[in-house]
PDB file of C-alpha atoms in Angstrom:
ATOM      1  CA  MET M1084      15.152  14.970  20.830  1.00 55.00           C
ATOM      2  CA  SER M1085      11.701  13.483  21.390  1.00 84.00           C
ATOM      3  CA  LEU M1086       9.116  12.504  18.823  1.00 89.00           C
ATOM      4  CA  SER M1087       6.645  15.180  17.755  1.00 94.00           C
ATOM      5  CA  ILE M1088       3.742  14.681  15.368  1.00 96.00           C
ATOM      6  CA  ARG M1089       2.267  17.358  13.111  1.00 97.00           C
ATOM      7  CA  LYS M1090      -1.003  16.480  11.388  1.00 98.00           C
ATOM      8  CA  LEU M1091      -1.231  17.053   7.659  1.00 98.00           C
ATOM      9  CA  THR M1092      -5.000  16.621   7.190  1.00 98.00           C
ATOM     10  CA  GLY M1093      -7.958  16.007   9.457  1.00 97.00           C
ATOM     11  CA  ARG M1094      -8.308  12.343   8.481  1.00 98.00           C
ATOM     12  CA  ILE M1095      -4.916  11.031   7.372  1.00 98.00           C
ATOM     13  CA  GLY M1096      -1.228  11.808   7.480  1.00 98.00           C
ATOM     14  CA  ALA M1097       1.315  13.423   9.773  1.00 98.00           C
ATOM     15  CA  VAL M1098       4.924  14.589   9.707  1.00 97.00           C
ATOM     16  CA  ALA M1099       7.090  12.883  12.336  1.00 96.00           C
ATOM     17  CA  GLU M1100       9.934  14.988  13.729  1.00 95.00           C
ATOM     18  CA  GLY M1101      12.513  14.603  16.459  1.00 93.00           C
ATOM     19  CA  VAL M1102      13.607  11.026  15.626  1.00 92.00           C
ATOM     20  CA  ASP M1103      17.115  10.234  14.422  1.00 92.00           C
ATOM     21  CA  LEU M1104      16.489   7.472  11.886  1.00 93.00           C
ATOM     22  CA  THR M1105      20.211   6.720  11.681  1.00 92.00           C
ATOM     23  CA  ALA M1106      20.384   5.690  15.359  1.00 92.00           C
ATOM     24  CA  PRO M1107      18.879   2.644  17.121  1.00 91.00           C
ATOM     25  CA  PRO M1108      15.490   3.539  18.619  1.00 90.00           C
ATOM     26  CA  ASP M1109      14.508   2.975  22.231  1.00 91.00           C
ATOM     27  CA  ASP M1110      11.319   1.138  23.180  1.00 93.00           C
ATOM     28  CA  SER M1111       9.398   4.311  23.986  1.00 93.00           C
ATOM     29  CA  THR M1112      10.141   5.745  20.537  1.00 92.00           C
ATOM     30  CA  LEU M1113       9.002   2.562  18.817  1.00 94.00           C
ATOM     31  CA  THR M1114       5.802   2.524  20.861  1.00 95.00           C
ATOM     32  CA  ALA M1115       5.120   6.167  20.029  1.00 95.00           C
ATOM     33  CA  LEU M1116       5.771   5.611  16.313  1.00 96.00           C
ATOM     34  CA  ARG M1117       3.423   2.643  16.199  1.00 97.00           C
ATOM     35  CA  ALA M1118       0.736   4.635  18.007  1.00 97.00           C
ATOM     36  CA  ALA M1119       1.182   7.519  15.567  1.00 97.00           C
ATOM     37  CA  LEU M1120       0.941   5.160  12.587  1.00 98.00           C
ATOM     38  CA  ASN M1121      -2.206   3.587  14.032  1.00 98.00           C
ATOM     39  CA  GLU M1122      -3.792   7.012  14.410  1.00 98.00           C
ATOM     40  CA  HIS M1123      -2.633   8.836  11.292  1.00 98.00           C
ATOM     41  CA  LYS M1124      -2.180   5.875   8.881  1.00 98.00           C
ATOM     42  CA  ALA M1125       0.740   7.610   7.110  1.00 98.00           C
ATOM     43  CA  LEU M1126       3.899   9.198   8.538  1.00 98.00           C
ATOM     44  CA  VAL M1127       6.431  11.355   6.693  1.00 97.00           C
ATOM     45  CA  PHE M1128      10.054  11.832   7.760  1.00 96.00           C
ATOM     46  CA  ASP M1129      11.773  14.761   6.077  1.00 94.00           C
ATOM     47  CA  ARG M1130      15.535  14.684   5.371  1.00 88.00           C
ATOM     48  CA  ALA M1131      15.691  11.061   6.536  1.00 89.00           C
ATOM     49  CA  GLY M1132      19.382  10.639   5.679  1.00 91.00           C
ATOM     50  CA  LEU M1133      19.055   6.981   4.671  1.00 96.00           C
ATOM     51  CA  ASP M1134      20.433   4.714   1.980  1.00 96.00           C
ATOM     52  CA  ASP M1135      18.926   1.350   0.985  1.00 97.00           C
ATOM     53  CA  VAL M1136      20.465  -0.437   3.973  1.00 97.00           C
ATOM     54  CA  GLY M1137      19.206   2.274   6.288  1.00 97.00           C
ATOM     55  CA  GLN M1138      15.707   2.081   4.842  1.00 97.00           C
ATOM     56  CA  GLU M1139      15.676  -1.693   5.409  1.00 97.00           C
ATOM     57  CA  ARG M1140      16.908  -1.202   8.971  1.00 97.00           C
ATOM     58  CA  VAL M1141      14.247   1.383   9.819  1.00 97.00           C
ATOM     59  CA  ALA M1142      11.486  -0.695   8.214  1.00 98.00           C
ATOM     60  CA  ARG M1143      12.546  -3.577  10.486  1.00 97.00           C
ATOM     61  CA  TRP M1144      11.541  -1.447  13.470  1.00 96.00           C
ATOM     62  CA  PHE M1145       8.000  -2.521  12.544  1.00 96.00           C
ATOM     63  CA  GLY M1146       8.702  -6.217  11.897  1.00 96.00           C
ATOM     64  CA  GLU M1147      10.338  -8.715   9.575  1.00 97.00           C
ATOM     65  CA  LEU M1148      10.678  -7.660   5.953  1.00 98.00           C
ATOM     66  CA  THR M1149       9.231  -9.205   2.843  1.00 98.00           C
ATOM     67  CA  THR M1150      11.401  -9.697  -0.205  1.00 97.00           C
ATOM     68  CA  ALA M1151      10.950  -7.023  -2.859  1.00 96.00           C
ATOM     69  CA  HIS M1152       7.939  -8.561  -4.645  1.00 97.00           C
ATOM     70  CA  PRO M1153       6.509 -12.013  -5.418  1.00 96.00           C
ATOM     71  CA  ASN M1154       7.440 -11.698  -9.124  1.00 95.00           C
ATOM     72  CA  VAL M1155       9.436  -8.512  -9.739  1.00 94.00           C
ATOM     73  CA  PRO M1156      13.179  -8.798  -8.921  1.00 94.00           C
ATOM     74  CA  ALA M1157      14.755  -6.766  -6.139  1.00 96.00           C
ATOM     75  CA  LEU M1158      17.056  -3.845  -6.825  1.00 95.00           C
ATOM     76  CA  ASP M1159      20.535  -5.104  -7.662  1.00 94.00           C
ATOM     77  CA  GLY M1160      22.542  -5.895  -4.541  1.00 92.00           C
ATOM     78  CA  THR M1161      19.471  -6.084  -2.290  1.00 95.00           C
ATOM     79  CA  THR M1162      16.821  -8.622  -1.298  1.00 96.00           C
ATOM     80  CA  ASN M1163      14.118  -6.376   0.098  1.00 97.00           C
ATOM     81  CA  VAL M1164      14.186  -3.203  -2.027  1.00 98.00           C
ATOM     82  CA  LEU M1165      11.865  -2.675  -4.985  1.00 97.00           C
ATOM     83  CA  ALA M1166      12.651   0.205  -7.330  1.00 95.00           C
ATOM     84  CA  VAL M1167       9.486   2.205  -8.049  1.00 95.00           C
ATOM     85  CA  ASP M1168      10.845   3.676 -11.250  1.00 94.00           C
ATOM     86  CA  SER M1169       8.933   5.730 -13.797  1.00 92.00           C
ATOM     87  CA  GLU M1170      11.163   4.217 -16.491  1.00 88.00           C
ATOM     88  CA  THR M1171       9.537   0.807 -16.014  1.00 86.00           C
ATOM     89  CA  SER M1172       6.171   1.366 -14.355  1.00 79.00           C
ATOM     90  CA  LYS M1173       3.693   4.081 -13.413  1.00 76.00           C
ATOM     91  CA  ALA M1174       1.236   2.695 -10.845  1.00 68.00           C
ATOM     92  CA  ASN M1175      -1.513   5.209 -11.558  1.00 78.00           C
ATOM     93  CA  GLU M1176      -4.277   3.083 -10.049  1.00 90.00           C
ATOM     94  CA  TRP M1177      -5.668   3.009  -6.532  1.00 96.00           C
ATOM     95  CA  HIS M1178      -4.423  -0.107  -4.728  1.00 96.00           C
ATOM     96  CA  THR M1179      -3.167  -1.647  -1.525  1.00 97.00           C
ATOM     97  CA  ASP M1180       0.209  -3.356  -1.939  1.00 97.00           C
ATOM     98  CA  VAL M1181       0.305  -7.051  -2.884  1.00 97.00           C
ATOM     99  CA  THR M1182      -3.242  -7.944  -1.845  1.00 98.00           C
ATOM    100  CA  PHE M1183      -3.157 -10.954  -4.179  1.00 98.00           C
ATOM    101  CA  VAL M1184      -1.285 -12.917  -1.485  1.00 98.00           C
ATOM    102  CA  VAL M1185      -2.910 -14.244   1.676  1.00 98.00           C
ATOM    103  CA  ASN M1186      -0.969 -11.935   3.996  1.00 98.00           C
ATOM    104  CA  PRO M1187      -0.185  -8.618   2.298  1.00 98.00           C
ATOM    105  CA  PRO M1188       2.428  -6.359   3.900  1.00 98.00           C
ATOM    106  CA  GLN M1189       1.403  -4.559   7.078  1.00 98.00           C
ATOM    107  CA  VAL M1190       3.568  -1.501   6.397  1.00 98.00           C
ATOM    108  CA  THR M1191       4.989   0.020   3.217  1.00 98.00           C
ATOM    109  CA  THR M1192       7.937   2.415   3.230  1.00 98.00           C
ATOM    110  CA  LEU M1193       8.847   4.653   0.289  1.00 98.00           C
ATOM    111  CA  ARG M1194      12.082   6.678   0.074  1.00 98.00           C
ATOM    112  CA  SER M1195      12.488   9.415  -2.518  1.00 97.00           C
ATOM    113  CA  LEU M1196      15.653   9.415  -4.632  1.00 97.00           C
ATOM    114  CA  VAL M1197      14.692  11.255  -7.819  1.00 97.00           C
ATOM    115  CA  THR M1198      11.756  13.651  -7.678  1.00 97.00           C
ATOM    116  CA  THR M1199      10.027  15.655 -10.364  1.00 97.00           C
ATOM    117  CA  PRO M1200       9.979  19.436 -10.902  1.00 97.00           C
ATOM    118  CA  TYR M1201       6.175  19.286 -10.795  1.00 98.00           C
ATOM    119  CA  GLY M1202       3.570  16.607 -10.177  1.00 97.00           C
ATOM    120  CA  GLY M1203       4.546  13.072  -9.192  1.00 96.00           C
ATOM    121  CA  GLU M1204       2.591  13.127  -5.918  1.00 97.00           C
ATOM    122  CA  THR M1205       1.636  10.018  -3.966  1.00 97.00           C
ATOM    123  CA  LEU M1206      -1.985   9.928  -2.805  1.00 98.00           C
ATOM    124  CA  ILE M1207      -2.849   7.875   0.284  1.00 98.00           C
ATOM    125  CA  ALA M1208      -6.454   7.205   1.310  1.00 98.00           C
ATOM    126  CA  ASN M1209      -7.845   6.263   4.721  1.00 98.00           C
ATOM    127  CA  ALA M1210      -9.939   3.107   4.193  1.00 98.00           C
ATOM    128  CA  ALA M1211     -11.245   3.206   7.779  1.00 98.00           C
ATOM    129  CA  ALA M1212     -12.703   6.670   7.258  1.00 98.00           C
ATOM    130  CA  ALA M1213     -14.234   5.397   4.018  1.00 98.00           C
ATOM    131  CA  TYR M1214     -15.945   2.563   5.891  1.00 98.00           C
ATOM    132  CA  ARG M1215     -17.291   4.974   8.504  1.00 98.00           C
ATOM    133  CA  ASP M1216     -18.689   7.159   5.702  1.00 98.00           C
ATOM    134  CA  LEU M1217     -20.780   4.322   4.270  1.00 98.00           C
ATOM    135  CA  PRO M1218     -24.520   4.505   4.876  1.00 98.00           C
ATOM    136  CA  ALA M1219     -25.610   1.833   7.374  1.00 98.00           C
ATOM    137  CA  PRO M1220     -27.181  -0.498   4.773  1.00 98.00           C
ATOM    138  CA  LEU M1221     -23.992  -0.431   2.672  1.00 98.00           C
ATOM    139  CA  ARG M1222     -21.841  -1.076   5.761  1.00 98.00           C
ATOM    140  CA  ALA M1223     -23.954  -4.110   6.646  1.00 98.00           C
ATOM    141  CA  LEU M1224     -23.679  -5.440   3.093  1.00 98.00           C
ATOM    142  CA  ALA M1225     -19.922  -4.844   2.900  1.00 98.00           C
ATOM    143  CA  ASP M1226     -19.425  -6.613   6.252  1.00 98.00           C
ATOM    144  CA  SER M1227     -20.856  -9.799   4.734  1.00 98.00           C
ATOM    145  CA  LEU M1228     -18.828  -9.908   1.498  1.00 98.00           C
ATOM    146  CA  ARG M1229     -15.640 -11.604   0.329  1.00 98.00           C
ATOM    147  CA  VAL M1230     -13.604 -10.534  -2.692  1.00 98.00           C
ATOM    148  CA  VAL M1231     -10.959 -12.190  -4.858  1.00 98.00           C
ATOM    149  CA  HIS M1232      -7.761 -10.207  -5.519  1.00 98.00           C
ATOM    150  CA  SER M1233      -5.469 -11.082  -8.434  1.00 97.00           C
ATOM    151  CA  ASN M1234      -2.198  -9.853  -9.928  1.00 95.00           C
ATOM    152  CA  GLN M1235      -3.485 -10.532 -13.454  1.00 92.00           C
ATOM    153  CA  TYR M1236      -4.094  -7.275 -15.284  1.00 74.00           C
ATOM    154  CA  ASP M1237      -7.341  -6.262 -16.911  1.00 64.00           C
ATOM    155  CA  TYR M1238      -6.399  -7.032 -20.498  1.00 49.00           C
ATOM    156  CA  ALA M1239      -8.901  -4.480 -21.792  1.00 48.00           C
ATOM    157  CA  ARG M1240      -6.606  -1.698 -20.631  1.00 55.00           C
ATOM    158  CA  PRO M1241      -4.200  -0.126 -23.151  1.00 59.00           C
ATOM    159  CA  ALA M1242      -0.845  -1.896 -23.390  1.00 62.00           C
ATOM    160  CA  PRO M1243       2.197   0.255 -22.552  1.00 63.00           C
ATOM    161  CA  ALA M1244       4.050   1.410 -25.650  1.00 65.00           C
ATOM    162  CA  ASP M1245       7.504   1.439 -24.039  1.00 77.00           C
ATOM    163  CA  SER M1246       9.319  -1.919 -24.228  1.00 82.00           C
ATOM    164  CA  ARG M1247      10.676  -1.597 -20.671  1.00 81.00           C
ATOM    165  CA  ARG M1248       7.173  -1.128 -19.323  1.00 79.00           C
ATOM    166  CA  GLN M1249       5.913  -4.048 -21.382  1.00 85.00           C
ATOM    167  CA  GLU M1250       8.617  -6.239 -19.849  1.00 88.00           C
ATOM    168  CA  TYR M1251       7.752  -5.040 -16.339  1.00 84.00           C
ATOM    169  CA  ASP M1252       4.093  -5.934 -16.939  1.00 85.00           C
ATOM    170  CA  ARG M1253       5.095  -9.352 -18.285  1.00 89.00           C
ATOM    171  CA  VAL M1254       7.182 -10.115 -15.189  1.00 91.00           C
ATOM    172  CA  PHE M1255       4.503  -8.772 -12.832  1.00 90.00           C
ATOM    173  CA  VAL M1256       1.960 -11.347 -14.088  1.00 90.00           C
ATOM    174  CA  SER M1257       4.435 -14.149 -14.887  1.00 91.00           C
ATOM    175  CA  THR M1258       3.297 -16.235 -11.906  1.00 94.00           C
ATOM    176  CA  PRO M1259      -0.430 -15.842 -11.203  1.00 95.00           C
ATOM    177  CA  TYR M1260      -1.702 -15.239  -7.672  1.00 97.00           C
ATOM    178  CA  GLU M1261      -5.213 -15.028  -6.289  1.00 97.00           C
ATOM    179  CA  ALA M1262      -6.316 -14.522  -2.697  1.00 98.00           C
ATOM    180  CA  GLU M1263      -9.784 -14.262  -1.197  1.00 98.00           C
ATOM    181  CA  HIS M1264     -10.136 -11.520   1.409  1.00 98.00           C
ATOM    182  CA  PRO M1265     -12.983  -9.960   3.382  1.00 98.00           C
ATOM    183  CA  VAL M1266     -14.282  -6.756   1.802  1.00 98.00           C
ATOM    184  CA  VAL M1267     -14.137  -5.278   5.312  1.00 98.00           C
ATOM    185  CA  ARG M1268     -10.944  -6.010   7.219  1.00 98.00           C
ATOM    186  CA  VAL M1269     -10.644  -5.621  10.981  1.00 98.00           C
ATOM    187  CA  HIS M1270      -7.341  -3.986  11.901  1.00 98.00           C
ATOM    188  CA  PRO M1271      -5.529  -6.287  14.356  1.00 97.00           C
ATOM    189  CA  LEU M1272      -4.225  -3.466  16.573  1.00 97.00           C
ATOM    190  CA  THR M1273      -6.944  -0.834  16.592  1.00 97.00           C
ATOM    191  CA  GLY M1274     -10.054  -2.906  15.879  1.00 97.00           C
ATOM    192  CA  GLU M1275     -11.026  -0.393  13.174  1.00 98.00           C
ATOM    193  CA  ARG M1276     -12.918  -1.678  10.176  1.00 98.00           C
ATOM    194  CA  GLY M1277     -11.646  -0.646   6.758  1.00 98.00           C
ATOM    195  CA  LEU M1278     -12.618  -1.327   3.153  1.00 98.00           C
ATOM    196  CA  PHE M1279     -10.039  -3.801   1.867  1.00 98.00           C
ATOM    197  CA  ILE M1280     -10.461  -3.503  -1.887  1.00 98.00           C
ATOM    198  CA  GLY M1281      -8.540  -1.462  -4.503  1.00 96.00           C
ATOM    199  CA  GLY M1282      -7.126  -2.204  -7.937  1.00 94.00           C
ATOM    200  CA  PHE M1283      -6.290  -5.866  -7.379  1.00 96.00           C
ATOM    201  CA  ALA M1284      -9.866  -6.638  -6.214  1.00 97.00           C
ATOM    202  CA  LYS M1285     -11.454  -8.344  -9.219  1.00 96.00           C
ATOM    203  CA  ARG M1286     -14.693 -10.071  -8.249  1.00 96.00           C
ATOM    204  CA  ILE M1287     -16.956 -10.385  -5.239  1.00 98.00           C
ATOM    205  CA  VAL M1288     -17.639 -13.981  -4.264  1.00 98.00           C
ATOM    206  CA  GLY M1289     -21.142 -15.035  -5.260  1.00 98.00           C
ATOM    207  CA  LEU M1290     -21.782 -12.133  -7.650  1.00 98.00           C
ATOM    208  CA  SER M1291     -21.480 -11.902 -11.425  1.00 97.00           C
ATOM    209  CA  ASN M1292     -18.592  -9.969 -12.925  1.00 94.00           C
ATOM    210  CA  SER M1293     -20.835  -7.045 -13.834  1.00 96.00           C
ATOM    211  CA  ASP M1294     -22.488  -6.895 -10.401  1.00 97.00           C
ATOM    212  CA  SER M1295     -19.050  -7.174  -8.758  1.00 97.00           C
ATOM    213  CA  ALA M1296     -17.722  -4.277 -10.821  1.00 96.00           C
ATOM    214  CA  ASP M1297     -20.710  -2.087 -10.012  1.00 98.00           C
ATOM    215  CA  LEU M1298     -20.580  -2.739  -6.276  1.00 98.00           C
ATOM    216  CA  LEU M1299     -16.792  -2.374  -6.065  1.00 98.00           C
ATOM    217  CA  ARG M1300     -17.073   0.937  -7.921  1.00 98.00           C
ATOM    218  CA  ILE M1301     -19.586   2.220  -5.361  1.00 98.00           C
ATOM    219  CA  LEU M1302     -17.479   1.125  -2.386  1.00 98.00           C
ATOM    220  CA  GLN M1303     -14.280   2.447  -3.946  1.00 98.00           C
ATOM    221  CA  SER M1304     -15.874   5.858  -4.437  1.00 98.00           C
ATOM    222  CA  TYR M1305     -16.017   6.234  -0.649  1.00 98.00           C
ATOM    223  CA  VAL M1306     -12.290   5.419  -0.297  1.00 98.00           C
ATOM    224  CA  THR M1307     -11.267   8.106  -2.772  1.00 98.00           C
ATOM    225  CA  ARG M1308     -13.389  10.957  -1.432  1.00 98.00           C
ATOM    226  CA  PRO M1309     -11.097  14.016  -1.283  1.00 98.00           C
ATOM    227  CA  GLU M1310     -11.456  14.414   2.485  1.00 98.00           C
ATOM    228  CA  ASN M1311     -10.022  10.902   3.007  1.00 98.00           C
ATOM    229  CA  ILE M1312      -6.849  11.570   1.014  1.00 98.00           C
ATOM    230  CA  LEU M1313      -3.345  12.805   1.784  1.00 98.00           C
ATOM    231  CA  ARG M1314      -1.689  14.232  -1.350  1.00 98.00           C
ATOM    232  CA  TRP M1315       2.042  14.110  -0.698  1.00 97.00           C
ATOM    233  CA  THR M1316       4.457  16.138  -2.844  1.00 97.00           C
ATOM    234  CA  TRP M1317       7.947  14.644  -2.757  1.00 97.00           C
ATOM    235  CA  SER M1318      11.343  16.194  -2.128  1.00 96.00           C
ATOM    236  CA  PRO M1319      14.548  14.122  -2.334  1.00 95.00           C
ATOM    237  CA  GLY M1320      15.593  12.154   0.750  1.00 95.00           C
ATOM    238  CA  GLN M1321      12.185  11.787   2.392  1.00 97.00           C
ATOM    239  CA  LEU M1322      10.784   8.610   3.921  1.00 97.00           C
ATOM    240  CA  LEU M1323       7.069   7.824   3.917  1.00 97.00           C
ATOM    241  CA  PHE M1324       5.501   5.062   6.027  1.00 96.00           C
ATOM    242  CA  PHE M1325       1.894   3.979   5.575  1.00 98.00           C
ATOM    243  CA  ASP M1326      -0.230   1.269   7.127  1.00 98.00           C
ATOM    244  CA  ASN M1327      -0.964  -1.050   4.212  1.00 98.00           C
ATOM    245  CA  ARG M1328      -3.677  -2.816   6.215  1.00 98.00           C
ATOM    246  CA  ILE M1329      -6.044   0.142   6.181  1.00 98.00           C
ATOM    247  CA  THR M1330      -5.014   2.466   3.327  1.00 98.00           C
ATOM    248  CA  GLN M1331      -4.881   2.619  -0.445  1.00 98.00           C
ATOM    249  CA  HIS M1332      -2.446   4.667  -2.510  1.00 97.00           C
ATOM    250  CA  TYR M1333      -2.003   6.055  -6.005  1.00 96.00           C
ATOM    251  CA  ALA M1334       1.048   7.429  -7.832  1.00 95.00           C
ATOM    252  CA  VAL M1335      -0.109  10.358  -9.930  1.00 95.00           C
ATOM    253  CA  ASP M1336       1.220  10.321 -13.504  1.00 94.00           C
ATOM    254  CA  ASN M1337       1.193  14.080 -14.051  1.00 95.00           C
ATOM    255  CA  TYR M1338       4.886  14.865 -14.570  1.00 95.00           C
ATOM    256  CA  ASP M1339       5.357  14.296 -18.317  1.00 95.00           C
ATOM    257  CA  ASP M1340       8.552  12.350 -19.077  1.00 92.00           C
ATOM    258  CA  HIS M1341      10.591  13.542 -16.111  1.00 96.00           C
ATOM    259  CA  PRO M1342      12.322  10.714 -14.219  1.00 96.00           C
ATOM    260  CA  ARG M1343      10.888   9.706 -10.848  1.00 97.00           C
ATOM    261  CA  LEU M1344      12.424   7.092  -8.551  1.00 97.00           C
ATOM    262  CA  LEU M1345      11.335   5.869  -5.133  1.00 97.00           C
ATOM    263  CA  ASN M1346      12.644   2.783  -3.364  1.00 97.00           C
ATOM    264  CA  ARG M1347      10.089   0.597  -1.592  1.00 98.00           C
ATOM    265  CA  VAL M1348      10.591  -1.733   1.373  1.00 98.00           C
ATOM    266  CA  THR M1349       7.632  -3.584   2.912  1.00 98.00           C
ATOM    267  CA  VAL M1350       7.073  -5.254   6.290  1.00 98.00           C
ATOM    268  CA  ALA M1351       5.493  -8.705   6.515  1.00 98.00           C
ATOM    269  CA  GLY M1352       1.859  -8.761   7.585  1.00 97.00           C
ATOM    270  CA  ASP M1353      -0.731 -10.938   9.242  1.00 97.00           C
ATOM    271  CA  VAL M1354      -3.579 -12.766   7.493  1.00 98.00           C
ATOM    272  CA  PRO M1355      -6.589 -10.422   7.199  1.00 98.00           C
ATOM    273  CA  VAL M1356      -9.697 -11.247   9.209  1.00 98.00           C
ATOM    274  CA  GLY M1357     -13.226 -10.104   8.476  1.00 98.00           C
ATOM    275  CA  VAL M1358     -15.993  -8.922  10.744  1.00 98.00           C
ATOM    276  CA  ASP M1359     -17.143 -12.538  11.111  1.00 98.00           C
ATOM    277  CA  GLY M1360     -13.669 -13.655  12.237  1.00 97.00           C
ATOM    278  CA  ARG M1361     -13.014 -15.583   9.037  1.00 98.00           C
ATOM    279  CA  PRO M1362      -9.459 -15.244   7.704  1.00 98.00           C
ATOM    280  CA  SER M1363      -8.322 -14.743   4.134  1.00 98.00           C
ATOM    281  CA  GLU M1364      -7.346 -17.685   1.924  1.00 98.00           C
ATOM    282  CA  GLN M1365      -4.785 -18.167  -0.844  1.00 98.00           C
ATOM    283  CA  LEU M1366      -6.562 -19.535  -3.914  1.00 98.00           C
ATOM    284  CA  VAL M1367      -3.799 -19.536  -6.534  1.00 97.00           C
ATOM    285  CA  GLY M1368      -0.014 -19.404  -6.122  1.00 97.00           C
ATOM    286  CA  ASP M1369       2.444 -19.896  -3.275  1.00 96.00           C
ATOM    287  CA  ALA M1370       4.043 -16.654  -2.026  1.00 96.00           C
ATOM    288  CA  SER M1371       6.088 -18.186   0.790  1.00 96.00           C
ATOM    289  CA  HIS M1372       9.280 -17.076  -0.987  1.00 96.00           C
ATOM    290  CA  TYR M1373       8.024 -13.507  -0.730  1.00 97.00           C
ATOM    291  CA  THR M1374       6.789 -13.226   2.843  1.00 96.00           C
ATOM    292  CA  GLY M1375       6.410 -15.027   6.102  1.00 94.00           C
ATOM    293  CA  VAL M1376       3.147 -14.730   8.017  1.00 91.00           C
ATOM    294  CA  LEU M1377       3.022 -12.387  10.976  1.00 85.00           C
ATOM    295  CA  ALA M1378       1.588 -14.653  13.653  1.00 76.00           C
ATOM    296  CA  VAL M1379       1.093 -11.966  16.283  1.00 54.00           C
ATOM    297  CA  ALA M1380       0.124  -8.426  15.310  1.00 46.00           C
ATOM    298  CA  ALA M1381       3.045  -6.085  15.841  1.00 46.00           C
TER     299      ALA M1381
END
């Protein structure tokens, strides 16, 4: 069978069919998958037929893997798999994965194990389309800005009542990390510009906290316009890839107390570069145990 791509929305997302994920891919398939990911930003494989080892193997088609997370332990018996479990955490905030390190993952994969009878969707937003939507004066301003991302929570938010979620939050922030990134990142393969912000973006360099919050809110509103979003409803056994360099995502907490479990594996990324060619910098923390740096875009 040969790869076929079926678009899910006009701006983001496609279903990939005709690829046996349990078999080694040939070079033409890998090239076609990368091209499809570059174009559509998110790819869904239905009835993937994978376990944790298989998910790790398929993720490696796109490059070397990170460990599960800089602070949160991997799923028992694995090094690279993070359990995205409603019992411990509900990530109902727009974000790009692990942007508080100098080289966040280039690709995130999610595999559905336990899905909900209703709700529980994953939203994925096209940050390149958001950038293109900006009025010209806002684009010019965004091109010039840098922003600090941190894994330290906003302590004004309500604390989780469940003890397991409290422990997850404690571990998540146990070692602090901060990285300075361009507000507009240039994708290393396509040359597209995308807004590189989201929930871990805390303050714009050179602005007060209140001015930072106001400007980030305005920019973020373009990312989360409905036309930029894929709303994916899960069934068991599916695999979702998305390009973490130019998307944001959000797990919708709209399924009451039903269990929901996805396993996440991420692919090591390059250091972001802004419009001016200046790379990101690590300000706080050493994440070398979590990820190597992708030297050449792949």
